[in-house]
Amino acid sequence: MEKVSFVRNAPQVFFNSAGYFKSRYKTFGKAVYGSNRWVLLCLGLLNVVLLIVAVSLGIKCAKVKESSIHVTHSSATQPTSEYLHDNHSNVIEAGENLKKTLETAIKNHTLLKEQIEQKKSINDENQRQVETLRTEKTNLQANISALEGTCGKCLPIWNILNSSCYFFSYLESSAVKNNWADSRADCVRRGADLVVIDNQEEQKYVSDSIQNMKTSNRLWENGFWIGITDVHSEGTWTWINNVTGLNPRYWMDGEPNNHGQKEDCGVIVYSSISPWKTMYDGPCHNPIYWVCKMESR
Ligand SMILES: [Ca+2]
Ligand SMILES: [Ca+2]
């Protein structure tokens, strides 16, 4: 028998030639050997049974798993297909709706474009009209400026009534008096002439204007020469423009009377009684004031 030691100072174990082991203190005899064989056999059988059970369980589990997978796959595939089919229909419907929306948007865009073009055309026309009106305004302003430069203005000292200017010699110098001929010459030199009274308004205006232009308490000495005479034909009174007709009512009561057979020139005075009966005839050589008239510039 070969002696093998596994651990120092430990109890010694020995194996005999038949493979049975013994300890230093106790040798396992044939009685022990017999019970071990049964145990090993039982263990082997148990192992076989366990193996068979394990294999069976494995096969069964595999089948169950496969079935479960199949069921799961089937149950999962059908709803997915229906879901995809429904989604496809929805996508197509959404596409149709988008197509209609796009067509509507294109129509609206075209309509808006036409409206914009129309408004642009109207705007251009309005712009042209504005430019035309501006040009007309500029022309009118130029005309107004030109008219203001030529109309409605009188020289200094001269007074204005409507579109006529009047020069009362008293306003320039109350010390200067002239006969009828020199008075008219003065008016002509000023670019005017002795006043010709065309209407009642003018008659009243001239008479009222000289109310305070007097140097004497006697009415006859405060008169102004006017542009009317009968020097060419006694008793036939004519205005110096040979156009205006004579209104007899302008004469003061009792005038013209050609007093002293030498009164051939017309005179106007202020009358508080009647502003339209303010004319009389007087001697043309008498020195008095005078009234000139010309159109306003
Ligand atoms: Ca006379
Ligand atoms: Ca007289």
Tab-separated table of C-alpha atoms and ligand atoms in Angstrom:
chain	number	residue	atom	x	y	z
A	1	MET	CA	0.000	0.000	0.000
A	2	GLU	CA	1.262	3.516	-1.005
A	3	LYS	CA	1.099	6.020	1.724
A	4	VAL	CA	0.049	9.604	0.760
A	5	SER	CA	0.022	12.441	3.211
A	6	PHE	CA	-2.189	15.469	2.452
A	7	VAL	CA	-1.673	17.519	5.585
A	8	ARG	CA	1.184	17.637	8.004
A	9	ASN	CA	0.381	16.324	11.395
A	10	ALA	CA	-3.196	15.708	10.217
A	11	PRO	CA	-4.797	12.337	10.563
A	12	GLN	CA	-3.462	10.172	7.775
A	13	VAL	CA	-5.755	8.916	4.980
A	14	PHE	CA	-4.774	5.861	2.997
A	15	PHE	CA	-6.071	4.302	-0.220
A	16	ASN	CA	-5.657	0.676	-0.862
A	17	SER	CA	-5.130	-0.975	-4.244
A	18	ALA	CA	-8.820	-1.438	-4.729
A	19	GLY	CA	-9.396	2.351	-4.394
A	20	TYR	CA	-10.853	2.232	-0.927
A	21	PHE	CA	-9.493	4.812	1.499
A	22	LYS	CA	-8.634	4.369	5.118
A	23	SER	CA	-7.706	6.715	7.864
A	24	ARG	CA	-4.778	6.268	10.214
A	25	TYR	CA	-7.120	5.796	13.034
A	26	LYS	CA	-10.049	4.138	11.238
A	27	THR	CA	-10.255	2.053	8.141
A	28	PHE	CA	-13.468	2.112	6.142
A	29	GLY	CA	-14.287	-1.505	5.779
A	30	LYS	CA	-16.484	-3.433	3.336
A	31	ALA	CA	-19.595	-2.617	5.406
A	32	VAL	CA	-19.129	1.055	4.651
A	33	TYR	CA	-18.388	0.405	1.018
A	34	GLY	CA	-21.703	-1.402	0.503
A	35	SER	CA	-23.894	1.416	1.815
A	36	ASN	CA	-22.037	3.953	-0.380
A	37	ARG	CA	-22.860	2.122	-3.529
A	38	TRP	CA	-26.584	2.340	-2.831
A	39	VAL	CA	-26.272	5.956	-2.101
A	40	LEU	CA	-24.392	6.574	-5.334
A	41	LEU	CA	-26.937	4.573	-7.285
A	42	CYS	CA	-29.809	6.458	-5.789
A	43	LEU	CA	-28.070	9.683	-6.526
A	44	GLY	CA	-27.502	8.604	-10.129
A	45	LEU	CA	-31.143	7.675	-10.576
A	46	LEU	CA	-32.195	10.899	-8.988
A	47	ASN	CA	-29.963	12.742	-11.393
A	48	VAL	CA	-31.519	10.925	-14.334
A	49	VAL	CA	-35.033	11.719	-13.132
A	50	LEU	CA	-34.106	15.350	-12.594
A	51	LEU	CA	-32.569	15.453	-16.031
A	52	ILE	CA	-35.724	14.039	-17.610
A	53	VAL	CA	-37.898	16.486	-15.667
A	54	ALA	CA	-35.636	19.337	-16.655
A	55	VAL	CA	-35.710	18.367	-20.315
A	56	SER	CA	-39.486	18.012	-20.202
A	57	LEU	CA	-39.884	21.361	-18.522
A	58	GLY	CA	-37.536	22.908	-21.079
A	59	ILE	CA	-39.521	21.547	-23.993
A	60	LYS	CA	-42.784	22.608	-22.439
A	61	CYS	CA	-41.491	26.083	-21.674
A	62	ALA	CA	-40.209	26.421	-25.203
A	63	LYS	CA	-43.614	25.504	-26.601
A	64	VAL	CA	-45.360	27.842	-24.225
A	65	LYS	CA	-42.967	30.627	-25.137
A	66	GLU	CA	-43.383	30.010	-28.831
A	67	SER	CA	-47.149	29.991	-28.460
A	68	SER	CA	-47.015	33.136	-26.413
A	69	ILE	CA	-44.850	34.790	-28.984
A	70	HIS	CA	-47.181	33.682	-31.739
A	71	VAL	CA	-50.192	34.924	-29.821
A	72	THR	CA	-48.434	38.154	-28.958
A	73	HIS	CA	-47.334	38.596	-32.553
A	74	SER	CA	-50.818	37.901	-33.856
A	75	SER	CA	-52.501	40.109	-31.309
A	76	ALA	CA	-49.981	42.872	-32.004
A	77	THR	CA	-49.971	42.598	-35.780
A	78	GLN	CA	-53.716	42.914	-36.381
A	79	PRO	CA	-54.262	46.204	-34.509
A	80	THR	CA	-51.111	47.623	-36.085
A	81	SER	CA	-52.417	46.818	-39.548
A	82	GLU	CA	-55.770	48.377	-38.760
A	83	TYR	CA	-53.991	51.327	-37.212
A	84	LEU	CA	-51.829	51.753	-40.290
A	85	HIS	CA	-54.877	51.432	-42.557
A	86	ASP	CA	-56.745	54.054	-40.549
A	87	ASN	CA	-53.718	56.334	-40.531
A	88	HIS	CA	-53.348	55.931	-44.296
A	89	SER	CA	-56.957	56.983	-44.768
A	90	ASN	CA	-56.455	59.904	-42.432
A	91	VAL	CA	-53.307	60.950	-44.262
A	92	ILE	CA	-55.134	60.806	-47.610
A	93	GLU	CA	-58.043	62.801	-46.195
A	94	ALA	CA	-55.668	65.325	-44.661
A	95	GLY	CA	-53.894	65.560	-48.007
A	96	GLU	CA	-57.194	66.255	-49.786
A	97	ASN	CA	-58.049	68.892	-47.227
A	98	LEU	CA	-54.642	70.494	-47.628
A	99	LYS	CA	-55.089	70.440	-51.390
A	100	LYS	CA	-58.446	72.205	-51.078
A	101	THR	CA	-56.973	74.694	-48.622
A	102	LEU	CA	-54.098	75.355	-50.992
A	103	GLU	CA	-56.475	75.853	-53.934
A	104	THR	CA	-58.549	78.283	-51.839
A	105	ALA	CA	-55.398	80.128	-50.792
A	106	ILE	CA	-54.297	80.370	-54.442
A	107	LYS	CA	-57.707	81.758	-55.433
A	108	ASN	CA	-57.570	84.274	-52.590
A	109	HIS	CA	-54.038	85.223	-53.555
A	110	THR	CA	-55.109	85.796	-57.162
A	111	LEU	CA	-58.100	87.840	-56.012
A	112	LEU	CA	-55.946	89.915	-53.681
A	113	LYS	CA	-53.432	90.450	-56.443
A	114	GLU	CA	-56.183	91.727	-58.751
A	115	GLN	CA	-57.512	94.013	-56.010
A	116	ILE	CA	-54.016	95.354	-55.346
A	117	GLU	CA	-53.508	96.036	-59.047
A	118	GLN	CA	-56.900	97.762	-59.186
A	119	LYS	CA	-56.135	99.889	-56.137
A	120	LYS	CA	-52.705	100.662	-57.510
A	121	SER	CA	-54.320	101.865	-60.733
A	122	ILE	CA	-56.793	103.999	-58.747
A	123	ASN	CA	-53.941	105.331	-56.629
A	124	ASP	CA	-51.953	106.250	-59.733
A	125	GLU	CA	-54.994	108.066	-61.134
A	126	ASN	CA	-55.484	109.887	-57.819
A	127	GLN	CA	-51.805	110.792	-57.800
A	128	ARG	CA	-52.129	112.244	-61.295
A	129	GLN	CA	-55.177	114.242	-60.199
A	130	VAL	CA	-53.279	115.486	-57.135
A	131	GLU	CA	-50.411	116.590	-59.365
A	132	THR	CA	-52.865	118.326	-61.705
A	133	LEU	CA	-54.538	120.082	-58.769
A	134	ARG	CA	-51.153	121.133	-57.414
A	135	THR	CA	-50.254	122.614	-60.777
A	136	GLU	CA	-53.589	124.432	-60.929
A	137	LYS	CA	-53.066	125.664	-57.365
A	138	THR	CA	-49.627	126.997	-58.264
A	139	ASN	CA	-51.061	128.750	-61.320
A	140	LEU	CA	-53.918	130.206	-59.293
A	141	GLN	CA	-51.523	131.452	-56.631
A	142	ALA	CA	-49.422	133.061	-59.348
A	143	ASN	CA	-52.552	134.672	-60.811
A	144	ILE	CA	-53.601	135.881	-57.363
A	145	SER	CA	-50.164	137.368	-56.799
A	146	ALA	CA	-50.344	139.040	-60.209
A	147	LEU	CA	-53.837	140.371	-59.477
A	148	GLU	CA	-52.753	141.586	-56.054
A	149	GLY	CA	-49.953	143.441	-57.765
A	150	THR	CA	-52.279	145.193	-60.196
A	151	CYS	CA	-55.670	145.302	-58.497
A	152	GLY	CA	-57.013	146.579	-55.254
A	153	LYS	CA	-54.120	148.891	-54.592
A	154	CYS	CA	-54.084	152.644	-54.643
A	155	LEU	CA	-51.268	155.134	-54.311
A	156	PRO	CA	-50.600	156.750	-50.942
A	157	ILE	CA	-53.175	159.408	-49.941
A	158	TRP	CA	-55.610	157.966	-52.517
A	159	ASN	CA	-58.710	156.214	-51.181
A	160	ILE	CA	-60.356	153.146	-52.675
A	161	LEU	CA	-63.974	152.243	-53.362
A	162	ASN	CA	-64.570	148.905	-55.072
A	163	SER	CA	-61.962	148.885	-57.875
A	164	SER	CA	-61.466	152.685	-58.156
A	165	CYS	CA	-59.031	155.030	-56.468
A	166	TYR	CA	-59.920	158.586	-55.458
A	167	PHE	CA	-57.623	161.533	-54.858
A	168	PHE	CA	-58.982	164.356	-52.716
A	169	SER	CA	-56.614	167.298	-53.149
A	170	TYR	CA	-57.427	168.548	-49.648
A	171	LEU	CA	-55.626	165.470	-48.211
A	172	GLU	CA	-52.408	166.396	-50.005
A	173	SER	CA	-52.636	170.120	-49.244
A	174	SER	CA	-55.534	172.093	-47.838
A	175	ALA	CA	-53.700	175.289	-48.867
A	176	VAL	CA	-53.742	174.531	-52.590
A	177	LYS	CA	-56.836	175.327	-54.642
A	178	ASN	CA	-57.181	175.386	-58.401
A	179	ASN	CA	-59.639	176.367	-61.115
A	180	TRP	CA	-61.440	173.594	-62.992
A	181	ALA	CA	-58.969	173.383	-65.890
A	182	ASP	CA	-55.848	173.258	-63.699
A	183	SER	CA	-57.498	170.758	-61.418
A	184	ARG	CA	-58.188	168.444	-64.336
A	185	ALA	CA	-54.613	168.896	-65.596
A	186	ASP	CA	-53.361	167.837	-62.149
A	187	CYS	CA	-55.468	164.693	-62.293
A	188	VAL	CA	-54.183	163.833	-65.757
A	189	ARG	CA	-50.625	164.328	-64.572
A	190	ARG	CA	-51.322	161.781	-61.849
A	191	GLY	CA	-52.526	159.282	-64.440
A	192	ALA	CA	-56.178	159.952	-63.632
A	193	ASP	CA	-58.906	162.497	-64.484
A	194	LEU	CA	-61.552	164.456	-62.643
A	195	VAL	CA	-64.013	162.052	-61.076
A	196	VAL	CA	-66.948	160.816	-63.179
A	197	ILE	CA	-69.731	159.570	-60.916
A	198	ASP	CA	-71.262	156.408	-62.307
A	199	ASN	CA	-73.795	155.467	-59.650
A	200	GLN	CA	-75.509	156.459	-56.445
A	201	GLU	CA	-73.071	154.555	-54.241
A	202	GLU	CA	-70.183	156.494	-55.702
A	203	GLN	CA	-72.135	159.770	-55.381
A	204	LYS	CA	-72.691	159.148	-51.704
A	205	TYR	CA	-69.112	157.951	-51.152
A	206	VAL	CA	-67.530	161.080	-52.649
A	207	SER	CA	-69.922	163.410	-50.828
A	208	ASP	CA	-69.450	161.709	-47.479
A	209	SER	CA	-65.659	161.599	-47.903
A	210	ILE	CA	-65.360	165.385	-48.037
A	211	GLN	CA	-67.535	165.990	-45.007
A	212	ASN	CA	-64.616	167.177	-42.891
A	213	MET	CA	-62.472	168.596	-45.735
A	214	LYS	CA	-63.450	172.211	-45.354
A	215	THR	CA	-61.868	175.552	-44.599
A	216	SER	CA	-64.990	177.676	-44.508
A	217	ASN	CA	-68.368	177.620	-42.884
A	218	ARG	CA	-69.924	178.522	-46.168
A	219	LEU	CA	-70.925	175.425	-48.103
A	220	TRP	CA	-70.106	176.948	-51.481
A	221	GLU	CA	-66.487	177.498	-50.542
A	222	ASN	CA	-65.858	173.918	-49.487
A	223	GLY	CA	-66.743	172.316	-52.833
A	224	PHE	CA	-64.562	170.028	-55.014
A	225	TRP	CA	-64.344	170.107	-58.800
A	226	ILE	CA	-65.739	167.032	-60.560
A	227	GLY	CA	-65.595	165.939	-64.223
A	228	ILE	CA	-68.830	167.415	-65.560
A	229	THR	CA	-69.326	170.645	-67.606
A	230	ASP	CA	-71.628	172.470	-70.013
A	231	VAL	CA	-68.844	174.642	-71.392
A	232	HIS	CA	-69.335	173.274	-74.895
A	233	SER	CA	-73.096	173.752	-74.961
A	234	GLU	CA	-74.803	175.815	-72.330
A	235	GLY	CA	-77.355	173.832	-70.422
A	236	THR	CA	-76.131	170.482	-71.810
A	237	TRP	CA	-74.182	168.861	-69.011
A	238	THR	CA	-71.893	165.991	-69.964
A	239	TRP	CA	-69.311	163.960	-68.091
A	240	ILE	CA	-65.791	164.306	-69.397
A	241	ASN	CA	-65.690	160.684	-70.544
A	242	ASN	CA	-68.636	161.448	-72.879
A	243	VAL	CA	-70.078	158.076	-71.911
A	244	THR	CA	-71.717	158.270	-68.524
A	245	GLY	CA	-75.272	159.511	-68.489
A	246	LEU	CA	-76.245	162.282	-66.120
A	247	ASN	CA	-78.645	161.547	-63.342
A	248	PRO	CA	-80.529	164.810	-62.689
A	249	ARG	CA	-81.243	163.849	-59.101
A	250	TYR	CA	-77.591	164.452	-58.149
A	251	TRP	CA	-78.100	168.237	-58.509
A	252	MET	CA	-78.920	170.207	-55.442
A	253	ASP	CA	-82.301	171.808	-55.452
A	254	GLY	CA	-82.278	174.851	-57.809
A	255	GLU	CA	-79.111	173.700	-59.560
A	256	PRO	CA	-77.673	173.905	-62.129
A	257	ASN	CA	-78.768	177.519	-62.505
A	258	ASN	CA	-75.840	179.017	-64.487
A	259	HIS	CA	-75.855	181.891	-62.061
A	260	GLY	CA	-74.538	185.106	-63.582
A	261	GLN	CA	-74.469	183.383	-66.998
A	262	LYS	CA	-71.004	182.058	-66.163
A	263	GLU	CA	-71.393	178.757	-64.313
A	264	ASP	CA	-70.234	175.970	-66.614
A	265	CYS	CA	-68.330	173.563	-64.312
A	266	GLY	CA	-69.633	170.997	-61.855
A	267	VAL	CA	-68.924	171.058	-58.095
A	268	ILE	CA	-69.663	168.472	-55.380
A	269	VAL	CA	-70.107	169.223	-51.685
A	270	TYR	CA	-71.110	167.406	-48.533
A	271	SER	CA	-74.758	167.593	-47.596
A	272	SER	CA	-76.233	166.419	-44.350
A	273	ILE	CA	-79.695	166.699	-45.877
A	274	SER	CA	-79.315	164.289	-48.790
A	275	PRO	CA	-76.149	162.547	-49.901
A	276	TRP	CA	-77.525	162.306	-53.441
A	277	LYS	CA	-78.315	165.996	-53.921
A	278	THR	CA	-74.791	167.376	-53.622
A	279	MET	CA	-73.901	168.872	-57.050
A	280	TYR	CA	-74.148	172.449	-58.270
A	281	ASP	CA	-72.665	174.479	-61.162
A	282	GLY	CA	-70.112	177.191	-60.465
A	283	PRO	CA	-67.727	179.546	-62.256
A	284	CYS	CA	-64.895	177.446	-63.758
A	285	HIS	CA	-62.226	179.975	-62.781
A	286	ASN	CA	-62.956	179.752	-59.029
A	287	PRO	CA	-60.109	178.214	-57.023
A	288	ILE	CA	-61.380	175.258	-54.969
A	289	TYR	CA	-60.327	171.649	-54.202
A	290	TRP	CA	-60.786	168.817	-56.710
A	291	VAL	CA	-61.340	165.034	-56.858
A	292	CYS	CA	-59.404	162.745	-59.214
A	293	LYS	CA	-60.342	159.152	-60.062
A	294	MET	CA	-58.567	156.226	-61.671
A	295	GLU	CA	-58.868	152.480	-61.636
A	296	SER	CA	-57.004	150.631	-58.912
A	297	ARG	CA	-53.830	148.733	-59.810
B	1	CA	CA	-73.443	176.816	-67.632
B	2	CA	CA	-74.952	177.321	-59.911
